[in-house]
Amino acid sequence: MTVLDFALLLLAGFGAGLIGYVTGLASVVSYPALLAVGLSPIAANVTNTVSLVAVGAGSLGQSGKVLLTGDRRPLYAGVVASLIGGTIGAVILLITPPESFKVIVPYLVGFAAIALLVQPQLRRLASRHADRPWVFVIGLGVISVYGGYFGAGAGIVLLALTLVVTSEPLWRATLLKSLFLGVANLVAAVGFMIFGPVNWVAALAMAIGCLVGGWCGPPVVKRLPAGPLRIAVGIGGLGLAAWLAVS
């Protein structure tokens, strides 16, 4: 890996960390950057998962203390669901043929981009929500399976689920997204570190950028025009899905 490749991954990691906190679509930035420096689809995915653990660490390090206020039992249930789901997703990725992943990944990226573009409609469902803790835990487990397998767009889906079936405000739902998907990424990353083809130099560069981007996310999100950013990333995600489908 060249110095230019390392610098590219640092910059992409920062963008992934920042965009991941704002929109929940970090992999739309980080995954293609790993492909661009020459990693195979499987190596890029497992390296990406290892790197993205730093996004959750950065954002929670910045403002995660507020999650510890109030009743902590829902946090414990959510962490368990994330651990189980992330483990299942990682196992599925490791035991299925690489060709299967290459075929399915454009659809996963396309789904993530569409979820981002319709995010306002999903959020409007929150006006009809009532607390449904078991629905949330089960849904979180399913989303964590996807997060452990690939995960692009998982943050958007989890944010929507939290707003629809709980009474959490948006700012807290965003932090919960970072916590639970960070747990799912972490448990998947441990499996990938042992059994997967992680490119450690790429993972280091991406993780440094992700850590800084995730740390900057909470204060920056208050100043960025979220609507235009969401649309731009969503359109970019659709373009990425089309490129992956024909490449």
CSV table of C-alpha atoms in Angstrom, one decimal:
chain,number,residue,atom,x,y,z
A,1,MET,CA,0.0,0.0,0.0
A,2,THR,CA,1.4,3.4,-1.0
A,3,VAL,CA,1.5,6.5,1.1
A,4,LEU,CA,-1.2,8.0,-1.2
A,5,ASP,CA,-3.4,5.0,-0.6
A,6,PHE,CA,-3.0,5.4,3.2
A,7,ALA,CA,-3.8,9.1,3.0
A,8,LEU,CA,-6.9,8.4,0.9
A,9,LEU,CA,-8.1,5.9,3.5
A,10,LEU,CA,-7.5,8.4,6.3
A,11,LEU,CA,-9.6,11.0,4.5
A,12,ALA,CA,-12.3,8.4,3.6
A,13,GLY,CA,-12.4,7.2,7.2
A,14,PHE,CA,-13.0,10.7,8.4
A,15,GLY,CA,-15.8,11.2,5.9
A,16,ALA,CA,-17.3,7.8,6.8
A,17,GLY,CA,-17.2,8.6,10.5
A,18,LEU,CA,-18.8,12.0,10.0
A,19,ILE,CA,-21.4,10.8,7.5
A,20,GLY,CA,-22.1,7.7,9.4
A,21,TYR,CA,-23.1,9.7,12.5
A,22,VAL,CA,-25.2,12.2,10.5
A,23,THR,CA,-26.9,9.7,8.1
A,24,GLY,CA,-26.1,6.2,9.3
A,25,LEU,CA,-24.5,5.3,5.9
A,26,ALA,CA,-20.8,5.2,6.6
A,27,SER,CA,-20.1,2.2,4.4
A,28,VAL,CA,-21.2,4.1,1.3
A,29,VAL,CA,-18.0,6.2,1.8
A,30,SER,CA,-15.6,3.6,3.4
A,31,TYR,CA,-16.4,0.5,1.4
A,32,PRO,CA,-15.7,2.0,-2.1
A,33,ALA,CA,-12.5,3.6,-0.8
A,34,LEU,CA,-11.2,0.2,0.3
A,35,LEU,CA,-12.1,-1.2,-3.1
A,36,ALA,CA,-10.3,1.7,-4.8
A,37,VAL,CA,-7.0,0.8,-3.1
A,38,GLY,CA,-7.1,-2.7,-4.4
A,39,LEU,CA,-8.9,-4.9,-1.8
A,40,SER,CA,-11.2,-7.7,-2.9
A,41,PRO,CA,-14.9,-7.4,-2.0
A,42,ILE,CA,-14.6,-9.8,0.9
A,43,ALA,CA,-11.4,-8.3,2.2
A,44,ALA,CA,-12.9,-4.8,1.8
A,45,ASN,CA,-16.0,-5.7,3.8
A,46,VAL,CA,-14.2,-7.3,6.7
A,47,THR,CA,-11.6,-4.6,6.9
A,48,ASN,CA,-14.5,-2.0,6.7
A,49,THR,CA,-16.3,-3.7,9.6
A,50,VAL,CA,-13.1,-3.6,11.8
A,51,SER,CA,-12.5,0.0,10.9
A,52,LEU,CA,-16.1,1.2,11.6
A,53,VAL,CA,-15.9,0.2,15.2
A,54,ALA,CA,-14.0,3.4,15.7
A,55,VAL,CA,-17.0,5.5,14.5
A,56,GLY,CA,-19.1,4.3,17.5
A,57,ALA,CA,-16.1,4.8,19.8
A,58,GLY,CA,-15.6,8.4,18.6
A,59,SER,CA,-19.2,9.5,18.7
A,60,LEU,CA,-19.9,7.8,22.1
A,61,GLY,CA,-16.7,9.2,23.5
A,62,GLN,CA,-18.0,12.7,22.5
A,63,SER,CA,-21.5,12.5,24.0
A,64,GLY,CA,-22.2,9.0,25.1
A,65,LYS,CA,-22.5,9.8,28.8
A,66,VAL,CA,-26.1,11.0,28.4
A,67,LEU,CA,-27.2,7.4,27.5
A,68,LEU,CA,-26.4,6.3,31.1
A,69,THR,CA,-29.0,8.6,32.6
A,70,GLY,CA,-32.4,7.1,33.5
A,71,ASP,CA,-33.4,3.4,33.3
A,72,ARG,CA,-30.5,1.4,31.9
A,73,ARG,CA,-32.4,-1.9,31.4
A,74,PRO,CA,-33.3,-1.1,27.8
A,75,LEU,CA,-29.7,-0.5,27.1
A,76,TYR,CA,-28.7,-3.9,28.4
A,77,ALA,CA,-31.4,-5.7,26.4
A,78,GLY,CA,-30.3,-3.8,23.3
A,79,VAL,CA,-26.6,-4.6,23.7
A,80,VAL,CA,-27.5,-8.3,24.1
A,81,ALA,CA,-29.6,-8.2,20.9
A,82,SER,CA,-26.8,-6.4,19.0
A,83,LEU,CA,-24.2,-9.0,20.2
A,84,ILE,CA,-26.3,-11.9,19.0
A,85,GLY,CA,-27.3,-10.3,15.7
A,86,GLY,CA,-23.8,-9.1,14.9
A,87,THR,CA,-22.4,-12.6,15.6
A,88,ILE,CA,-24.9,-14.3,13.3
A,89,GLY,CA,-24.2,-11.8,10.5
A,90,ALA,CA,-20.5,-12.3,10.7
A,91,VAL,CA,-20.8,-16.1,10.6
A,92,ILE,CA,-23.1,-15.9,7.6
A,93,LEU,CA,-20.5,-13.8,5.8
A,94,LEU,CA,-17.6,-16.1,6.7
A,95,ILE,CA,-19.3,-19.4,5.7
A,96,THR,CA,-20.9,-18.3,2.4
A,97,PRO,CA,-18.9,-18.3,-0.8
A,98,PRO,CA,-17.2,-15.0,-1.8
A,99,GLU,CA,-19.2,-15.1,-5.1
A,100,SER,CA,-22.4,-14.9,-3.1
A,101,PHE,CA,-21.3,-11.7,-1.4
A,102,LYS,CA,-20.2,-10.1,-4.7
A,103,VAL,CA,-23.6,-10.8,-6.2
A,104,ILE,CA,-25.7,-9.5,-3.2
A,105,VAL,CA,-23.7,-6.4,-2.2
A,106,PRO,CA,-25.1,-4.1,-5.0
A,107,TYR,CA,-28.6,-4.8,-3.7
A,108,LEU,CA,-27.6,-4.1,-0.1
A,109,VAL,CA,-26.0,-0.8,-1.1
A,110,GLY,CA,-29.1,0.1,-3.2
A,111,PHE,CA,-31.4,-0.7,-0.3
A,112,ALA,CA,-29.3,1.5,2.0
A,113,ALA,CA,-29.4,4.4,-0.5
A,114,ILE,CA,-33.2,4.1,-0.9
A,115,ALA,CA,-33.7,3.9,2.9
A,116,LEU,CA,-31.7,7.1,3.2
A,117,LEU,CA,-33.7,9.0,0.5
A,118,VAL,CA,-37.0,8.1,2.1
A,119,GLN,CA,-35.7,8.8,5.6
A,120,PRO,CA,-38.2,11.8,6.2
A,121,GLN,CA,-41.1,9.6,5.4
A,122,LEU,CA,-39.9,7.0,7.9
A,123,ARG,CA,-39.5,9.6,10.5
A,124,ARG,CA,-43.0,10.8,10.0
A,125,LEU,CA,-44.2,7.4,11.2
A,126,ALA,CA,-42.9,8.4,14.6
A,127,SER,CA,-45.9,10.6,15.1
A,128,ARG,CA,-48.0,7.4,15.5
A,129,HIS,CA,-45.5,5.5,17.7
A,130,ALA,CA,-46.1,3.9,21.1
A,131,ASP,CA,-43.6,2.2,23.2
A,132,ARG,CA,-43.1,-1.4,22.1
A,133,PRO,CA,-39.9,-2.6,23.8
A,134,TRP,CA,-40.1,-6.2,22.6
A,135,VAL,CA,-40.7,-5.2,19.0
A,136,PHE,CA,-37.6,-2.9,19.3
A,137,VAL,CA,-35.4,-5.6,20.7
A,138,ILE,CA,-36.4,-8.2,18.0
A,139,GLY,CA,-36.0,-5.6,15.2
A,140,LEU,CA,-32.7,-4.5,16.6
A,141,GLY,CA,-31.5,-8.1,16.5
A,142,VAL,CA,-32.5,-8.5,12.9
A,143,ILE,CA,-30.8,-5.2,11.9
A,144,SER,CA,-27.7,-6.3,13.8
A,145,VAL,CA,-27.5,-9.5,11.7
A,146,TYR,CA,-27.4,-7.2,8.6
A,147,GLY,CA,-24.9,-5.0,10.3
A,148,GLY,CA,-22.6,-7.9,11.0
A,149,TYR,CA,-22.9,-9.1,7.4
A,150,PHE,CA,-22.5,-5.8,5.6
A,151,GLY,CA,-24.3,-3.0,7.3
A,152,ALA,CA,-24.6,-0.1,4.8
A,153,GLY,CA,-27.8,1.6,5.7
A,154,ALA,CA,-28.3,-0.3,9.0
A,155,GLY,CA,-28.1,3.0,10.9
A,156,ILE,CA,-30.9,4.5,8.9
A,157,VAL,CA,-33.2,1.5,9.5
A,158,LEU,CA,-32.3,1.4,13.2
A,159,LEU,CA,-33.0,5.1,13.6
A,160,ALA,CA,-36.4,4.7,11.9
A,161,LEU,CA,-37.2,1.7,14.1
A,162,THR,CA,-36.3,3.5,17.3
A,163,LEU,CA,-38.5,6.5,16.4
A,164,VAL,CA,-41.4,4.4,15.4
A,165,VAL,CA,-41.6,1.9,18.3
A,166,THR,CA,-40.2,3.9,21.2
A,167,SER,CA,-40.7,7.3,22.6
A,168,GLU,CA,-37.0,8.3,22.4
A,169,PRO,CA,-36.3,11.8,21.0
A,170,LEU,CA,-34.3,12.1,17.8
A,171,TRP,CA,-31.0,13.1,19.5
A,172,ARG,CA,-31.1,10.1,21.8
A,173,ALA,CA,-32.2,7.7,19.0
A,174,THR,CA,-29.1,8.8,17.1
A,175,LEU,CA,-26.8,8.0,20.0
A,176,LEU,CA,-28.6,4.6,20.5
A,177,LYS,CA,-27.9,3.9,16.8
A,178,SER,CA,-24.2,4.5,17.4
A,179,LEU,CA,-24.1,2.4,20.5
A,180,PHE,CA,-26.0,-0.7,19.2
A,181,LEU,CA,-24.5,-0.8,15.8
A,182,GLY,CA,-21.1,-0.2,17.3
A,183,VAL,CA,-21.6,-3.3,19.4
A,184,ALA,CA,-22.7,-5.3,16.4
A,185,ASN,CA,-19.7,-4.1,14.4
A,186,LEU,CA,-17.4,-4.9,17.3
A,187,VAL,CA,-18.5,-8.5,17.8
A,188,ALA,CA,-18.3,-9.1,14.0
A,189,ALA,CA,-14.9,-7.4,13.9
A,190,VAL,CA,-13.6,-9.9,16.5
A,191,GLY,CA,-14.6,-12.8,14.3
A,192,PHE,CA,-13.1,-11.2,11.2
A,193,MET,CA,-9.9,-10.5,13.0
A,194,ILE,CA,-9.5,-14.2,13.8
A,195,PHE,CA,-11.0,-15.8,10.7
A,196,GLY,CA,-11.3,-13.1,8.0
A,197,PRO,CA,-8.8,-11.6,5.5
A,198,VAL,CA,-8.4,-8.3,7.3
A,199,ASN,CA,-5.9,-5.9,5.7
A,200,TRP,CA,-4.4,-4.4,8.8
A,201,VAL,CA,-2.7,-1.4,7.2
A,202,ALA,CA,-5.9,-0.4,5.5
A,203,ALA,CA,-7.9,-1.0,8.7
A,204,LEU,CA,-5.5,1.2,10.7
A,205,ALA,CA,-5.7,4.1,8.3
A,206,MET,CA,-9.5,3.8,8.0
A,207,ALA,CA,-10.0,3.4,11.8
A,208,ILE,CA,-8.0,6.6,12.6
A,209,GLY,CA,-10.1,8.6,10.2
A,210,CYS,CA,-13.3,7.0,11.5
A,211,LEU,CA,-12.4,7.8,15.1
A,212,VAL,CA,-11.9,11.5,14.3
A,213,GLY,CA,-14.9,11.7,12.1
A,214,GLY,CA,-17.1,9.9,14.7
A,215,TRP,CA,-15.8,12.3,17.4
A,216,CYS,CA,-16.6,15.3,15.3
A,217,GLY,CA,-20.1,14.0,14.4
A,218,PRO,CA,-22.2,15.2,17.3
A,219,PRO,CA,-21.1,18.8,17.3
A,220,VAL,CA,-20.9,19.1,13.5
A,221,VAL,CA,-24.4,17.6,12.9
A,222,LYS,CA,-25.9,20.6,14.6
A,223,ARG,CA,-24.4,22.9,11.9
A,224,LEU,CA,-24.7,20.9,8.7
A,225,PRO,CA,-27.7,21.2,6.4
A,226,ALA,CA,-28.8,17.6,6.9
A,227,GLY,CA,-31.4,17.5,4.1
A,228,PRO,CA,-29.0,18.3,1.2
A,229,LEU,CA,-26.4,16.0,2.7
A,230,ARG,CA,-28.8,13.1,3.0
A,231,ILE,CA,-30.0,13.5,-0.6
A,232,ALA,CA,-26.4,13.8,-1.9
A,233,VAL,CA,-25.3,10.6,-0.1
A,234,GLY,CA,-28.4,8.8,-1.1
A,235,ILE,CA,-27.9,9.5,-4.8
A,236,GLY,CA,-24.2,8.6,-4.5
A,237,GLY,CA,-25.2,5.3,-2.9
A,238,LEU,CA,-27.5,4.5,-5.9
A,239,GLY,CA,-24.7,5.3,-8.2
A,240,LEU,CA,-22.3,3.0,-6.2
A,241,ALA,CA,-24.9,0.2,-6.3
A,242,ALA,CA,-25.2,0.5,-10.1
A,243,TRP,CA,-21.4,0.6,-10.5
A,244,LEU,CA,-21.0,-2.5,-8.3
A,245,ALA,CA,-23.7,-4.3,-10.3
A,246,VAL,CA,-21.9,-3.9,-13.6
A,247,SER,CA,-18.2,-4.1,-12.4
